GROMACS .gro file of C-alpha atoms in nm:
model
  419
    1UNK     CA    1  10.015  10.193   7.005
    2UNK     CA    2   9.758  10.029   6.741
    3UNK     CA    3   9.636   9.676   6.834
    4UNK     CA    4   9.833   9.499   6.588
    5UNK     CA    5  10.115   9.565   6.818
    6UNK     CA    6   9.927   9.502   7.134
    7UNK     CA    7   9.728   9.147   7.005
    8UNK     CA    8   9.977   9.022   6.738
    9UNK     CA    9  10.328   9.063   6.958
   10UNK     CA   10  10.127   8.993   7.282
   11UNK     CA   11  10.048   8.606   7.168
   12UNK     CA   12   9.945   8.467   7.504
   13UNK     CA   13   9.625   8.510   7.642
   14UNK     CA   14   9.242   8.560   7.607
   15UNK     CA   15   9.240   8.906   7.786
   16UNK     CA   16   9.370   9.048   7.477
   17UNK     CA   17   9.024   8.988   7.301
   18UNK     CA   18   8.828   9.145   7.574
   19UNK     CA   19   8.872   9.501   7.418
   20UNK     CA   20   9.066   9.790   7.548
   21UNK     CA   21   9.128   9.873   7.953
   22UNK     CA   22   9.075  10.239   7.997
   23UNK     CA   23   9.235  10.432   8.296
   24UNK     CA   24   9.587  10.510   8.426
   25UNK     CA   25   9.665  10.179   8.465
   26UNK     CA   26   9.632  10.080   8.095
   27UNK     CA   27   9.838  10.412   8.026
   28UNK     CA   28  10.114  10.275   8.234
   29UNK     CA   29  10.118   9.911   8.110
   30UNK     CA   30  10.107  10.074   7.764
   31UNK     CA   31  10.427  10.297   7.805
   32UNK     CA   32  10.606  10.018   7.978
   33UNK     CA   33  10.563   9.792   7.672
   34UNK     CA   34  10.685  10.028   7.463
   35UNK     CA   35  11.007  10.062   7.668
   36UNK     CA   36  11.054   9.684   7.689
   37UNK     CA   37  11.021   9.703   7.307
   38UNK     CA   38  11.272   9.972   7.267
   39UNK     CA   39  11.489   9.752   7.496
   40UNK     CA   40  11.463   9.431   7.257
   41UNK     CA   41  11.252   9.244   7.534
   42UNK     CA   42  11.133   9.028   7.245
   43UNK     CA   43  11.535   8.912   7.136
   44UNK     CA   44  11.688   8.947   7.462
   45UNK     CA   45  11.429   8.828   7.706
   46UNK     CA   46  11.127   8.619   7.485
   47UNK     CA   47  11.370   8.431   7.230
   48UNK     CA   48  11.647   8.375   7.515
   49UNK     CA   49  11.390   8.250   7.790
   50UNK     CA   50  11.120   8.055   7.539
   51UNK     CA   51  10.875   8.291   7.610
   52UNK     CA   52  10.606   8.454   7.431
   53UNK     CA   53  10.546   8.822   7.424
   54UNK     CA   54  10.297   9.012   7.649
   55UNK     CA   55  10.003   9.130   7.557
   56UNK     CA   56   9.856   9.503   7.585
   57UNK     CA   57   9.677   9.421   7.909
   58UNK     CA   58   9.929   9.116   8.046
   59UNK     CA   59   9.936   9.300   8.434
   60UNK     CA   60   9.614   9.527   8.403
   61UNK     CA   61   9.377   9.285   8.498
   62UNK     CA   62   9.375   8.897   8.617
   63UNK     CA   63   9.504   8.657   8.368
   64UNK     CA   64   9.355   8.310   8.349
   65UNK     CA   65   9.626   8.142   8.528
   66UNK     CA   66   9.740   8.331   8.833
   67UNK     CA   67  10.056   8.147   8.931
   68UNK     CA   68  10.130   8.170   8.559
   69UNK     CA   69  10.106   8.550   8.531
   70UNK     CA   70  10.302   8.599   8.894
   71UNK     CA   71  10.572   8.361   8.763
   72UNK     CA   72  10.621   8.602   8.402
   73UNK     CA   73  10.585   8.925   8.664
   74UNK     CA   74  10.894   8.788   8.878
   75UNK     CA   75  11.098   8.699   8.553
   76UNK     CA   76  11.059   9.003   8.372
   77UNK     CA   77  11.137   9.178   8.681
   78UNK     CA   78  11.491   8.988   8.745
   79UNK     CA   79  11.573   9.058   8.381
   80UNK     CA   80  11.506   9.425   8.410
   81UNK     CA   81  11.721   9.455   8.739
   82UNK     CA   82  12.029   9.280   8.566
   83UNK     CA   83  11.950   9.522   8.283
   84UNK     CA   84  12.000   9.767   8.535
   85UNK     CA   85  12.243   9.686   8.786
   86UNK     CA   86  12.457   9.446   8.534
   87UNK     CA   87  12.501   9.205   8.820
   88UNK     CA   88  12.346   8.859   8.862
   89UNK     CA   89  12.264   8.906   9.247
   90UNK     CA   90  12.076   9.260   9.212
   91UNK     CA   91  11.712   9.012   9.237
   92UNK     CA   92  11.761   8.680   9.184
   93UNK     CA   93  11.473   8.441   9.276
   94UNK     CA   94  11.501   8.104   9.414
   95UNK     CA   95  11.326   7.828   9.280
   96UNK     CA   96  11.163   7.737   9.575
   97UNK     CA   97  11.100   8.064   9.716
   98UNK     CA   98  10.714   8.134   9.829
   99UNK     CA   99  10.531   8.429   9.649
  100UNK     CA  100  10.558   8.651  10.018
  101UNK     CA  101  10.982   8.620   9.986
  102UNK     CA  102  11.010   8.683   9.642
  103UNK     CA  103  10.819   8.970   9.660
  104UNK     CA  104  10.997   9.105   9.979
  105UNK     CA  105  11.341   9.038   9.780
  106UNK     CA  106  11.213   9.257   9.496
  107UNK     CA  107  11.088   9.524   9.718
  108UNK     CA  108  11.453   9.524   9.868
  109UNK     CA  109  11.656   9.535   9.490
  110UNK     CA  110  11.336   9.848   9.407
  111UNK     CA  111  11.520  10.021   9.727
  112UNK     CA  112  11.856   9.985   9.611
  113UNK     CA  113  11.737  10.120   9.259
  114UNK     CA  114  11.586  10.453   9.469
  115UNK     CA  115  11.223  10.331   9.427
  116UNK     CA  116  11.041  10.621   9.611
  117UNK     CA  117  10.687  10.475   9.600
  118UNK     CA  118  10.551  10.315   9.970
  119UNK     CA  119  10.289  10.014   9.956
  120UNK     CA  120  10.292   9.669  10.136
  121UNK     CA  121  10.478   9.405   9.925
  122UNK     CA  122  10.179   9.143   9.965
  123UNK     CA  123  10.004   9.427   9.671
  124UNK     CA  124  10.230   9.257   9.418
  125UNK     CA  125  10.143   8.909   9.465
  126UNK     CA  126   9.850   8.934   9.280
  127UNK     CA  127  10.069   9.029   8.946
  128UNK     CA  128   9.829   9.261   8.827
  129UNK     CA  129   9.700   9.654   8.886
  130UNK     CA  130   9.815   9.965   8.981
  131UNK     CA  131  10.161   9.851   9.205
  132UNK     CA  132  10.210   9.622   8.925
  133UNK     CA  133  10.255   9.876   8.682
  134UNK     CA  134  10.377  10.109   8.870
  135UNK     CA  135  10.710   9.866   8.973
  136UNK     CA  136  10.731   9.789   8.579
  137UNK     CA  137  10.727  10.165   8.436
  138UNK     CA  138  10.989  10.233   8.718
  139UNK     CA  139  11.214   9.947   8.555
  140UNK     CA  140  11.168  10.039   8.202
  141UNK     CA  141  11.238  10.381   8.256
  142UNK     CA  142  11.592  10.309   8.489
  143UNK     CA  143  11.675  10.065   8.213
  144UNK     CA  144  11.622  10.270   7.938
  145UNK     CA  145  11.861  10.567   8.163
  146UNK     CA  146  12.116  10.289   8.230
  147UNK     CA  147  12.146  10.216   7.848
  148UNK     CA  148  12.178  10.607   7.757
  149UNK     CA  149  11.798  10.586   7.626
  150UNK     CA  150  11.703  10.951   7.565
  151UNK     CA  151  11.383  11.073   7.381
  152UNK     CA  152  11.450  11.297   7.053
  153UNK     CA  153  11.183  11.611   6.923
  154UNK     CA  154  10.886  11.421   6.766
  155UNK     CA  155  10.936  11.550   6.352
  156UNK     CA  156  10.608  11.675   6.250
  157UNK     CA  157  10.486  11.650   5.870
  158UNK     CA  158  10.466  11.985   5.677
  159UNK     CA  159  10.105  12.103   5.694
  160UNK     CA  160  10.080  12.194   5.330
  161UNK     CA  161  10.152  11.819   5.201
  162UNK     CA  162   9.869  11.653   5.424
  163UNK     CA  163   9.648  11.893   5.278
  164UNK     CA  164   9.751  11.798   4.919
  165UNK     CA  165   9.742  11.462   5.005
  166UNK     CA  166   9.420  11.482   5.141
  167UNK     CA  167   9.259  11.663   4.891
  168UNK     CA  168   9.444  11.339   4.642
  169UNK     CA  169   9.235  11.102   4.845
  170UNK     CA  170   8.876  11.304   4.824
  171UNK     CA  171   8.942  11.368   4.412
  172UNK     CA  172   8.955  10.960   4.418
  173UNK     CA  173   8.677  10.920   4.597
  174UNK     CA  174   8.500  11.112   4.395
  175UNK     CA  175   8.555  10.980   4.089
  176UNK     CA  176   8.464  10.621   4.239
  177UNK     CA  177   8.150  10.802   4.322
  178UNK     CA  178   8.063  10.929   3.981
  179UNK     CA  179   8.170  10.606   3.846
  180UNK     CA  180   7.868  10.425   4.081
  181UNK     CA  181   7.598  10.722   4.003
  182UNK     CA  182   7.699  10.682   3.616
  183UNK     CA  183   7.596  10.309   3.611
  184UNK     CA  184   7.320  10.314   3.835
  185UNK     CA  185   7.119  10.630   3.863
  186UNK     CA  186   6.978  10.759   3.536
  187UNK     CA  187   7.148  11.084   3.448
  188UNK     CA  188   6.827  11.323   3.350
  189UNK     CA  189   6.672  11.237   3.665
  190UNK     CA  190   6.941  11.336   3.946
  191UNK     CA  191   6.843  11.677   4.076
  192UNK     CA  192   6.632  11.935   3.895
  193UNK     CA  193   6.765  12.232   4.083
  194UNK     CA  194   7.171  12.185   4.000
  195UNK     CA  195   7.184  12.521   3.835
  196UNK     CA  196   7.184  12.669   4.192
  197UNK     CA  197   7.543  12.513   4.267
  198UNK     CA  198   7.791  12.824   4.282
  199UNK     CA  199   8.046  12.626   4.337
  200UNK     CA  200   8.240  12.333   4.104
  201UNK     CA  201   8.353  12.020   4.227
  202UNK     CA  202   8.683  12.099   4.164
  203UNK     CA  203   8.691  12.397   4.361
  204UNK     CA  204   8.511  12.230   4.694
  205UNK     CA  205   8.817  12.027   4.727
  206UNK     CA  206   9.070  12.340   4.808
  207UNK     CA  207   8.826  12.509   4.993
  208UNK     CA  208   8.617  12.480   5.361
  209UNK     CA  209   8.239  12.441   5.191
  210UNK     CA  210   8.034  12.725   5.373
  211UNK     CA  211   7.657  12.594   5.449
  212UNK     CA  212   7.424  12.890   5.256
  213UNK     CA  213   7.102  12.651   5.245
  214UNK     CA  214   6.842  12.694   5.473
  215UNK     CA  215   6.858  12.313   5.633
  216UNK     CA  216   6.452  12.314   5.674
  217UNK     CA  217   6.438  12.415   5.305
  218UNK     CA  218   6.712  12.159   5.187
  219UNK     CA  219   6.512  11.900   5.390
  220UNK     CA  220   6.217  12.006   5.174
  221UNK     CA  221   6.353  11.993   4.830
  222UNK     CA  222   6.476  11.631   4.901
  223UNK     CA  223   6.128  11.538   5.050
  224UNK     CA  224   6.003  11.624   4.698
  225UNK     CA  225   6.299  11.562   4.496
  226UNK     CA  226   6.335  11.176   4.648
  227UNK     CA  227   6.068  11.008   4.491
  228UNK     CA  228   6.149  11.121   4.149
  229UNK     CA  229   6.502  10.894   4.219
  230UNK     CA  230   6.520  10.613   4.019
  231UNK     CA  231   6.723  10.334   4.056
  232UNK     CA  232   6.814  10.039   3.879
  233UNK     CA  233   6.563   9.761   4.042
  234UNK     CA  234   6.678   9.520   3.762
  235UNK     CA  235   6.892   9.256   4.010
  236UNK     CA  236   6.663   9.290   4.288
  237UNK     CA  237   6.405   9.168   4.049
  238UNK     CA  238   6.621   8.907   3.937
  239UNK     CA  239   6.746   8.798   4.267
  240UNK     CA  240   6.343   8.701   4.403
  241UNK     CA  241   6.251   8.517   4.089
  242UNK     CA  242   6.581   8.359   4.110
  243UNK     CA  243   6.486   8.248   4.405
  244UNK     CA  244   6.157   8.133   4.315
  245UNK     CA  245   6.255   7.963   4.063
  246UNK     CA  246   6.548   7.769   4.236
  247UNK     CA  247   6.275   7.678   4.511
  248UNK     CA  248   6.058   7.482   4.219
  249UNK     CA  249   6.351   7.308   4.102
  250UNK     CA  250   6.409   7.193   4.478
  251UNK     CA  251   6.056   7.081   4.480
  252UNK     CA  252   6.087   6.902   4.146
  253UNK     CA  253   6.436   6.697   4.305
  254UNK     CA  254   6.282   6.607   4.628
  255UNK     CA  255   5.893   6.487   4.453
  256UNK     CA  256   6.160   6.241   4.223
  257UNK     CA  257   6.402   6.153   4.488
  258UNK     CA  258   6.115   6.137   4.713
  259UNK     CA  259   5.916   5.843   4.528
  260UNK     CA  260   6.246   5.630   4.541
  261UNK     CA  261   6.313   5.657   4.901
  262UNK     CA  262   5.994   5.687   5.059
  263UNK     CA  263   5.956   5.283   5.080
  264UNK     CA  264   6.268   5.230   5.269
  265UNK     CA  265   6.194   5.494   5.490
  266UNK     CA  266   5.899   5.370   5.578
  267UNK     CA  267   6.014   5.065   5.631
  268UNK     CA  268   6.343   5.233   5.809
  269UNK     CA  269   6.050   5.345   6.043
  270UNK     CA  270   5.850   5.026   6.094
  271UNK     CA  271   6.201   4.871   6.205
  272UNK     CA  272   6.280   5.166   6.480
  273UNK     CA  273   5.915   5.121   6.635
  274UNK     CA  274   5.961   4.731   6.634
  275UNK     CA  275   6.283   4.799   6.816
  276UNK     CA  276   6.127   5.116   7.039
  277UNK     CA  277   5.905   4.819   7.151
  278UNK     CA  278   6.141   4.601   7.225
  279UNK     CA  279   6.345   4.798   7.416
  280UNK     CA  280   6.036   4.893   7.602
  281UNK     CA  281   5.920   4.505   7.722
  282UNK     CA  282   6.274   4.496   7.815
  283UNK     CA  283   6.276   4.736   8.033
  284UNK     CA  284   5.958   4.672   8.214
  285UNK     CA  285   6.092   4.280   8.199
  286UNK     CA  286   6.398   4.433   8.385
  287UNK     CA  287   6.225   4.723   8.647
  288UNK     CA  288   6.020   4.369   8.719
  289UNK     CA  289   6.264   4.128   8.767
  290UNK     CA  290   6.516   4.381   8.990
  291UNK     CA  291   6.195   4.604   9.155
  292UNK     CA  292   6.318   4.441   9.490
  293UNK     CA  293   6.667   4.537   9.395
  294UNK     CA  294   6.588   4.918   9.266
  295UNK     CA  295   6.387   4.966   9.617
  296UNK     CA  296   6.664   4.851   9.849
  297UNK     CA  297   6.870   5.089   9.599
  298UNK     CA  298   6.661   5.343   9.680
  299UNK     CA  299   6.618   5.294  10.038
  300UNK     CA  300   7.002   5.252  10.108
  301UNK     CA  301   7.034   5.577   9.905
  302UNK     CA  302   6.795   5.734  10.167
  303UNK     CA  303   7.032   5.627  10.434
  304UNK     CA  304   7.284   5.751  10.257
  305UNK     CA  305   7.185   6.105  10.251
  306UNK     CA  306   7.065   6.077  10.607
  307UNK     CA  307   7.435   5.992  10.727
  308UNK     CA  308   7.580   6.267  10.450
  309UNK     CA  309   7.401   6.525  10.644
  310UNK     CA  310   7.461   6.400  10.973
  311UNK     CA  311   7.844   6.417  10.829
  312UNK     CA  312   7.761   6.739  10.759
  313UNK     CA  313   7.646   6.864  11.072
  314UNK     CA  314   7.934   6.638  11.265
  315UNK     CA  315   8.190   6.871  11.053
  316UNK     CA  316   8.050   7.187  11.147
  317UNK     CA  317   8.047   7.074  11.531
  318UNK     CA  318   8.401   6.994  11.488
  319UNK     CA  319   8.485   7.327  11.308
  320UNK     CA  320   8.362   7.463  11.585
  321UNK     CA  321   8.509   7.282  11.829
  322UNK     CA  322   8.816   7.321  11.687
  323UNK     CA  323   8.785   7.680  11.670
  324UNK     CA  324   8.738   7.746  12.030
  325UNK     CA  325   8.997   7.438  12.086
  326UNK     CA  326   9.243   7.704  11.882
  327UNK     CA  327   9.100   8.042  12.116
  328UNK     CA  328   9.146   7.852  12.456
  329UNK     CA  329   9.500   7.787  12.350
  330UNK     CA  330   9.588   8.075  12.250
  331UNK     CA  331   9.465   8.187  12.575
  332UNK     CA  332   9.675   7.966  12.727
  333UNK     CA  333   9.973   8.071  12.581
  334UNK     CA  334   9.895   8.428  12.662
  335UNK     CA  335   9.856   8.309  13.050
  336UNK     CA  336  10.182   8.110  13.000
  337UNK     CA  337  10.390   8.388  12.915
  338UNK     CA  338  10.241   8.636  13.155
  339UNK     CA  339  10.344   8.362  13.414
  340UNK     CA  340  10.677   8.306  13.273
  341UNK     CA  341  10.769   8.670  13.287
  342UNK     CA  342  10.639   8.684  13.634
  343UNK     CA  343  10.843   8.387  13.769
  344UNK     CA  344  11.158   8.500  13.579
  345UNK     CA  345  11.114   8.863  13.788
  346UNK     CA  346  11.076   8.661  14.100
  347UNK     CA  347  11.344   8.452  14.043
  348UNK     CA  348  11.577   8.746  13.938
  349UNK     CA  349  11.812   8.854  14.192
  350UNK     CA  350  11.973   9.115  13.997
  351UNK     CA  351  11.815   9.428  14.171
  352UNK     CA  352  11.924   9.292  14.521
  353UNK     CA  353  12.229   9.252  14.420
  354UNK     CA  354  12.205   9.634  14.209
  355UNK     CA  355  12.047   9.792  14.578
  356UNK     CA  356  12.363   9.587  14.816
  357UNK     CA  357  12.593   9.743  14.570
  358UNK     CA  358  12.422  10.082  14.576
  359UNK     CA  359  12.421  10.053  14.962
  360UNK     CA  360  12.805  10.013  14.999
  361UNK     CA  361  12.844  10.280  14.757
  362UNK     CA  362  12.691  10.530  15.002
  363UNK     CA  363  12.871  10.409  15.294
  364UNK     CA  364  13.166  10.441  15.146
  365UNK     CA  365  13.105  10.778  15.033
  366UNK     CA  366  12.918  10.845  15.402
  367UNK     CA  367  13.245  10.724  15.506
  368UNK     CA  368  13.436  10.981  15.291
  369UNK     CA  369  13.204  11.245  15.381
  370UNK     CA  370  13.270  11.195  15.707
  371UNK     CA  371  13.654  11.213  15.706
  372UNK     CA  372  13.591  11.547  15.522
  373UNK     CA  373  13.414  11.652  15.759
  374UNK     CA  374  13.634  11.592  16.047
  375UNK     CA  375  13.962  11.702  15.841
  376UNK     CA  376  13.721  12.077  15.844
  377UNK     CA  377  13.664  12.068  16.133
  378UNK     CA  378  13.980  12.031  16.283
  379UNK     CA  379  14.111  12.263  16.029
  380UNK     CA  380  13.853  12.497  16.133
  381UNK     CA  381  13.974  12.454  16.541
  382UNK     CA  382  14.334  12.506  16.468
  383UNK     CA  383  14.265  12.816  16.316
  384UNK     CA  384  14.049  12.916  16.595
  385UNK     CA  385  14.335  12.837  16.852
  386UNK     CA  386  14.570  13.009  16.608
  387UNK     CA  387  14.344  13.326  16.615
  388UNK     CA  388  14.278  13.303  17.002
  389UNK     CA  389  14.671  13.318  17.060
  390UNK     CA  390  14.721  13.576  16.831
  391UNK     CA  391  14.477  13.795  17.035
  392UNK     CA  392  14.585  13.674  17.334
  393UNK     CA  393  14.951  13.813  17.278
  394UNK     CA  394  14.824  14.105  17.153
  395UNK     CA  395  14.641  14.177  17.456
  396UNK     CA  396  14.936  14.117  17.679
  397UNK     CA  397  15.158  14.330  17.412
  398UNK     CA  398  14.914  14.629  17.424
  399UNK     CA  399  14.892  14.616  17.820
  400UNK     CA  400  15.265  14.594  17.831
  401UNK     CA  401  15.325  14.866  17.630
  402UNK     CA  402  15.048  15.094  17.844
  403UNK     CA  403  15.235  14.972  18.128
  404UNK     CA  404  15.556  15.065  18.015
  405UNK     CA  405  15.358  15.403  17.919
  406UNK     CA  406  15.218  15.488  18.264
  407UNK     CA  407  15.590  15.365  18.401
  408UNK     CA  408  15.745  15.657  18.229
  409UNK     CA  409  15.507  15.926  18.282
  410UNK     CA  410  15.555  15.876  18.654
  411UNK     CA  411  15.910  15.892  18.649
  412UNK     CA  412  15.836  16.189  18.474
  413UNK     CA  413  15.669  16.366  18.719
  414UNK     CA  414  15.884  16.210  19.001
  415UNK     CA  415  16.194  16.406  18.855
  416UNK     CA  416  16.017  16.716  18.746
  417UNK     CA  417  15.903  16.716  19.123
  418UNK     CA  418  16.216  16.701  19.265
  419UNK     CA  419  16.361  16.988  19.035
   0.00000   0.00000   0.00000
């Protein structure tokens, strides 16, 4: 941007006369007034709102007003978000909102936009720097993606016409030069040497002029060449005597002007002293007549300063008075609430009632335990006297049978005996 944009649009403001801000945070500023004017900030938000338009460092540094320059911050800010969002509600200030909840409520609409940078809110309050910035490029640049803003390929002029226009420009200044060397500089006295140009004027302009002069001997031939230069001394001549002469005249008006008014300034002068005097036996007639007055004056204005700076130090005792006042209650309150905590814990009969609960709990599942235990073990009996009976009869089965056994092998015998 020139500084006919920056100083003319920008209106309000002495910072704009300070010269340029250089860094990364006039680069930002700079690109986000150039979005705000491709967004017709100046029609849609200066014209609309009575304002005027910012300047090229209007949040780079601190303005002369500081409520002033947070007040424009927070209003361009609510008109970019309804730029954005389209709704009323995306940041809408209150009037009576303090600096700390506006900026927390535009913190909160940057989130909701997908604002990725992290700082404490309080670093806009000030309305100016690097967060400053930052927030307003982030605006432009969503507004200007909300309205379909896209940037085009810059068009660059054809190299071969801004060389023909530049050599244009040098064959006019050179024939504005030749014009002043024609009426000023005698023509057989320019440069003795000229035969050595290769090179026409004419040509110089089309092509990149190659240095083939030794610069010590080029510094040389002017050292000798100078002094034969002559120039036309005609109107400095003129201009001294001039001078001169309009000084004599002067002398000539004020010696007849001079012999009219000198009387009545002298007497203009003899009438100031008589009143000088005047005033002066007045005033002594006066110091005289209130001395008695001016030295009470004084001495009450003594006092005075004796009770200002025992004021003085009365304040400071105070201060600090009030400061440790303000340290031993806040001591107190700490003790307070480390005793109210305390007594509520004593007080609180919730884990008694938590550890009677948890008590009953385990006798009742002692209790349960306990009827499992005797349901096993008389599980555990039965099948014991089930298993005792079982081998008991199989006992008396087993000595039946060998009874039975023994039984029939003696009949046996018996009958095989007898045969």
């Amino acid at each position: 941007m020139d500084e006919d944009d920056g100083q003319g649009r920008g209106g309000g403001g002495s910072a704009a006369n300070t010269g340029p801000v250089m860094g990364p945070i006039y680069v930002m500023w700079e690109d986000s007034l150039e979005k705000l004017k491709i967004l017709n900030y100046e029609r849609d938000y200066c014209k609309k709102l009575n304002k005027k338009p910012f300047n090229r460092v209007q949040f780079v540094a601190p303005g002369p007003n500081a409520s002033h320059q947070f007040s424009e911050f927070i209003s361009i800010c609510a008109w970019l978000c309804l730029t954005i969002s389209r709704k009323p509600d995306a940041f809408k200030p209150e009037e009576f909102d303090d600096p700390n909840t506006m900026v927390n409520k535009l913190m909160l609409a940057l989130r909701q936009f997908d604002f990725r940078s992290s700082f404490p809110p309080q670093k806009l309050k000030a309305a100016h720097g690097e967060h400053v910035c930052t927030v307003l490029e982030f605006l432009t640049t969503r507004a200007l993606e909300e309205q379909g803003f896209s940037w085009g390929t810059p068009l660059y002029v054809n190299s071969g016409e801004v060389e023909q226009a530049e050599a244009d420009d040098d064959n006019d200044e050179d024939d504005i030069l030749e014009d002043d060397l024609a009426g000023g500089i005698d023509e057989d006295l320019q440069f003795e040497e000229a035969s050595h140009l290769e090179t026409s004027v004419d040509a110089s302009h089309h092509n990149i002029l190659q240095a083939l002069v030794d610069p010590v001997e080029w510094k040389t031939e002017l050292e000798r060449v100078g002094p034969k230069l002559r120039a036309n001394q005609q109107l400095v001549t003129n201009e001294w005597r001039s001078h001169v002469d309009q000084t004599v005249t002067s002398k000539g008006h004020i010696e007849k002007v001079l012999a009219d008014t000198q009387g009545d300034l002298q007497a203009m002068n003899k009438h100031v002293s008589d009143e000088l005097n005047k005033m002066r036996m007045k005033e002594k007639y006066l110091n005289n007549q209130h001395n008695a007055m001016s030295l009470s004056y004084i001495e009450v204005k003594h006092k005075l300063e004796a009770l200002e700076t025992k004021s003085r130090g009365a304040h400071e005792s105070v201060s600090k008075l009030t400061a440790e006042l303000a340290e031993v209650t806040e001591k107190l309150d700490d003790l307070k609430e480390s005793f109210e905590s305390k007594d509520s814990g004593l007080h609180d009969t919730s884990p008694l009632v938590k550890i009677k609960a948890g008590l009953q709990q385990i006798k009742a599942d002692i209790h349960s335990f306990d009827m499992r235990i005797g349901v096993v073990a008389h599980s555990l009996l039965a099948a014991r006297v089930q298993d005792n009976n079982r081998l008991r009869t199989q006992a008396v089965t087993k000595a039946r049978r060998r009874h039975h056994k023994h039984k029939d092998n003696d009949d046996h015998s018996i009958l095989s005996g007898e045969d």
